[in-house]
Short mmCIF file of C-alpha atoms in Angstrom, two decimals:
data_model
loop_
_atom_site.label_atom_id
_atom_site.label_comp_id
_atom_site.label_asym_id
_atom_site.label_seq_id
_atom_site.Cartn_x
_atom_site.Cartn_y
_atom_site.Cartn_z
CA PHE A 1 94.78 104.64 39.89
CA GLY A 2 90.77 105.67 40.40
CA GLN A 3 88.99 106.79 43.02
CA ARG A 4 88.88 105.16 46.22
CA PRO A 5 85.65 104.05 47.16
CA ALA A 6 84.51 106.29 50.21
CA PRO A 7 83.52 105.00 53.97
CA ILE A 8 79.73 103.47 54.29
CA ALA A 9 80.38 106.84 57.67
CA ASP A 10 80.98 108.83 54.90
CA ARG A 11 78.94 112.59 53.17
CA VAL A 12 78.16 111.54 49.77
CA ASP A 13 78.35 115.40 48.21
CA GLU A 14 77.41 114.36 44.08
CA PRO A 15 74.01 112.53 43.72
CA LEU A 16 74.28 109.40 42.00
CA LEU A 17 73.16 109.04 38.75
CA PRO A 18 70.20 106.89 37.42
CA SER A 19 70.90 103.90 36.77
CA GLY A 20 68.83 103.98 33.02
CA ILE A 21 71.97 106.63 31.92
CA SER A 22 74.90 105.64 31.37
CA GLU A 23 78.65 107.32 31.03
CA LEU A 24 79.17 104.26 28.61
CA ALA A 25 80.33 106.10 24.85
CA VAL A 26 78.31 104.95 21.78
CA GLU A 27 80.32 103.42 18.28
CA LEU A 28 77.70 103.29 15.21
CA ASN A 29 78.82 101.15 12.36
CA ALA A 30 77.35 100.96 7.83
CA GLU A 31 78.10 100.72 4.65
CA LEU A 32 75.87 103.68 4.95
CA VAL A 33 74.27 106.51 6.06
CA TYR A 34 71.01 109.34 5.57
CA LEU A 35 71.64 111.60 8.17
CA PHE A 36 68.26 114.52 8.66
CA THR A 37 65.56 116.20 10.91
CA ASP A 38 62.03 114.43 11.87
CA GLU A 39 58.99 116.88 10.98
CA ASP A 40 58.77 116.60 14.55
CA GLY A 41 62.70 117.98 15.07
CA THR A 42 64.43 114.92 16.32
CA ASP A 43 67.16 114.06 14.70
CA ALA A 44 67.30 110.91 12.54
CA ALA A 45 70.13 108.63 10.71
CA HIS A 46 68.95 105.71 8.61
CA PHE A 47 72.00 103.01 8.69
CA ILE A 48 72.15 100.59 5.47
CA GLY A 49 74.49 98.25 5.25
CA ASP A 50 76.01 95.21 7.77
CA PHE A 51 74.93 97.95 10.96
CA VAL A 52 76.04 97.25 14.00
CA LEU A 53 76.10 99.45 17.78
CA ARG A 54 78.78 98.83 20.64
CA PHE A 55 77.41 100.49 23.18
CA GLY A 56 80.76 100.70 25.96
CA GLU A 57 84.21 99.05 25.22
CA GLY A 58 86.26 96.00 25.44
CA ASN A 59 83.25 93.33 25.90
CA ALA A 60 80.46 95.71 25.17
CA GLN A 61 76.50 95.28 24.69
CA GLN A 62 76.15 94.99 21.12
CA LEU A 63 72.73 95.30 18.96
CA SER A 64 72.87 94.51 14.69
CA SER A 65 71.16 94.34 12.13
CA CYS A 66 71.45 94.68 8.05
CA GLU A 67 70.09 98.00 8.25
CA ALA A 68 69.00 100.58 11.56
CA VAL A 69 67.10 103.90 12.42
CA ILE A 70 67.64 105.85 14.71
CA TRP A 71 66.70 109.21 16.40
CA ILE A 72 68.70 111.47 18.77
CA THR A 73 67.34 113.19 20.88
CA HIS A 74 68.49 114.94 23.80
CA ARG A 75 67.68 115.68 27.66
CA LYS A 76 69.33 116.73 30.75
CA TYR A 77 69.50 115.14 34.02
CA GLN A 78 69.55 117.50 36.96
CA GLY A 79 71.62 119.94 34.58
CA ARG A 80 74.22 117.73 32.38
CA PRO A 81 73.00 116.97 29.05
CA TYR A 82 72.52 113.35 27.61
CA ARG A 83 71.74 111.62 24.57
CA HIS A 84 68.57 109.54 24.75
CA VAL A 85 69.09 107.23 21.52
CA GLN A 86 66.04 105.04 20.03
CA VAL A 87 66.84 103.02 17.29
CA LEU A 88 64.90 100.70 15.39
CA LEU A 89 67.16 97.72 13.99
CA TRP A 90 65.50 95.80 10.84
CA ARG A 91 65.70 92.33 9.17
CA ASP A 92 68.47 89.70 10.91
CA ALA A 93 67.64 92.13 14.19
CA GLU A 94 70.15 91.16 17.18
CA VAL A 95 70.87 92.40 20.45
CA VAL A 96 73.56 91.18 22.67
CA GLU A 97 73.61 92.52 26.55
CA ASN A 98 76.18 91.63 29.81
CA GLY A 99 76.31 88.46 30.41
CA GLY A 100 75.57 86.89 27.05
CA THR A 101 72.00 87.00 26.87
CA VAL A 102 70.88 86.80 23.50
CA THR A 103 67.37 88.47 22.08
CA SER A 104 66.81 88.27 18.50
CA GLY A 105 63.83 88.82 15.43
CA PRO A 106 62.84 90.50 12.53
CA ALA A 107 62.95 93.26 13.72
CA LEU A 108 63.81 95.31 17.30
CA PHE A 109 63.69 98.61 19.18
CA VAL A 110 65.36 99.73 21.89
CA THR A 111 66.11 102.50 23.77
CA LEU A 112 69.35 103.77 26.05
CA ASN A 113 70.75 106.72 26.75
CA THR A 114 73.93 108.00 27.18
CA PHE A 115 76.10 111.08 29.13
CA GLY A 116 79.10 109.67 26.53
CA GLU A 117 80.14 110.40 23.13
CA ILE A 118 78.40 108.66 19.99
CA THR A 119 81.12 108.40 16.33
CA THR A 120 79.24 106.92 13.22
CA ASN A 121 81.72 105.33 10.99
CA VAL A 122 80.85 104.61 7.42
CA ASP A 123 81.80 105.03 4.15
CA ASP A 124 79.54 107.56 2.48
CA LEU A 125 77.00 109.69 4.58
CA ALA A 126 74.02 111.22 2.94
CA PHE A 127 72.36 114.43 3.88
CA GLN A 128 69.42 113.29 2.70
CA SER A 129 65.69 112.23 4.20
CA SER A 130 65.13 108.65 4.05
CA ALA A 131 61.39 109.06 5.59
CA ASP A 132 59.43 108.23 3.37
CA THR A 133 60.44 103.95 2.95
CA GLN A 134 59.17 101.92 5.25
CA VAL A 135 61.63 101.04 7.21
CA TYR A 136 61.88 104.50 7.67
CA ARG A 137 58.31 104.40 9.25
CA GLU A 138 57.46 101.84 10.36
CA GLY A 139 59.67 103.02 13.60
CA ASN A 140 58.87 106.14 13.74
CA ALA A 141 54.95 104.98 14.18
CA ILE A 142 56.75 103.43 17.23
CA ARG A 143 58.98 106.14 18.56
CA LYS A 144 55.92 108.28 18.69
CA ALA A 145 53.64 105.40 20.05
CA LEU A 146 55.81 106.11 23.46
CA THR A 147 56.39 109.24 23.75
CA GLY A 148 54.06 109.09 26.89
CA ALA A 149 55.25 110.02 30.37
CA GLU A 150 54.92 106.67 31.60
CA PHE A 151 57.50 105.86 29.11
CA ARG A 152 59.99 107.93 29.30
CA GLU A 153 60.28 107.62 33.54
CA ALA A 154 61.48 103.53 32.50
CA ASP A 155 64.03 105.11 30.62
CA GLU A 156 65.86 106.77 33.36
CA ASP A 157 65.56 103.15 34.92
CA VAL A 158 66.63 101.09 32.15
CA SER A 159 69.91 101.65 31.11
CA LEU A 160 68.96 99.82 27.55
CA ARG A 161 65.24 98.61 26.64
CA VAL A 162 64.46 96.12 23.91
CA LEU A 163 61.01 95.70 22.95
CA ASP A 164 60.00 92.92 20.76
CA THR A 165 58.40 94.38 17.51
CA SER A 166 57.43 91.33 15.85
CA GLY A 167 54.19 92.22 15.12
CA LEU A 168 55.80 94.91 12.35
CA GLY A 169 56.27 91.42 10.41
CA ALA A 170 59.15 91.43 7.72
CA PRO A 171 59.65 94.01 5.36
CA GLU A 172 59.73 92.33 1.62
CA GLY A 173 62.57 94.20 -0.08
CA LYS A 174 64.95 96.41 0.96
CA PRO A 175 64.13 99.53 0.52
CA ALA A 176 66.64 101.68 -1.85
CA PRO A 177 66.71 105.35 -0.99
CA LYS A 178 68.10 107.97 -3.39
CA PRO A 179 71.94 107.28 -4.11
CA THR A 180 72.46 111.02 -3.89
CA ILE A 181 76.07 111.50 -1.80
CA PHE A 182 76.19 114.27 -0.31
CA PHE A 183 80.00 113.82 1.44
CA HIS A 184 82.27 111.33 1.50
CA THR A 185 84.65 110.39 4.38
CA PRO A 186 86.85 107.09 4.41
CA GLY A 187 86.67 106.98 8.54
CA GLU A 188 85.41 107.83 11.68
CA PHE A 189 83.38 111.13 12.74
CA THR A 190 81.59 112.62 15.65
CA MET A 191 78.69 114.36 15.31
CA SER A 192 77.13 116.77 18.33
CA GLN A 193 75.15 120.00 19.31
CA VAL A 194 76.19 123.31 19.55
CA ASP A 195 73.40 125.73 20.35
CA GLY A 196 70.83 123.88 17.65
CA ARG A 197 72.91 123.17 15.51
CA ARG A 198 74.80 119.98 13.95
CA ILE A 199 78.65 119.46 13.62
CA ILE A 200 80.44 116.45 12.43
CA THR A 201 84.06 116.97 12.97
#
């Protein structure tokens, strides 16, 4: 079972993956999610109610907060597609990393990269924008500040990066996006992109 490690003298034909791009799957959990596309074309998802992101299986790295906004950018490494995921954890934000390191605060901004599958498990799903809420505006401002080439280069060297956003302060109250629900699912679905279109299965 598994692959026998290659002897040091053997030639390794496959290039090593950058340490900042993982093979781990990402699981997103919450009560409600709003799915839409940002004005710059980035896939966005606004999760409301007991948000939890698990990165890997078993003793996985875990992100949690009352709300979260996620942006997913499709990139390639040596021709192989992967997803660059940016996460704003909003209110009671906590990140538990490998080894038990815990980072917490009113708000945290996290980036990660993965070749793995991204699945979402929510009670309700709406194809509706929440871009006019305070949570989204604050997170989007941070995201756009991290679009420089120097940040992208660093992304491929660190599998999970946590940024303190304490300067934002805690929101006074929970924003109330419009409650119209266009789709209901009692369980799990998977988001993928085919020929430029988002497919939910």
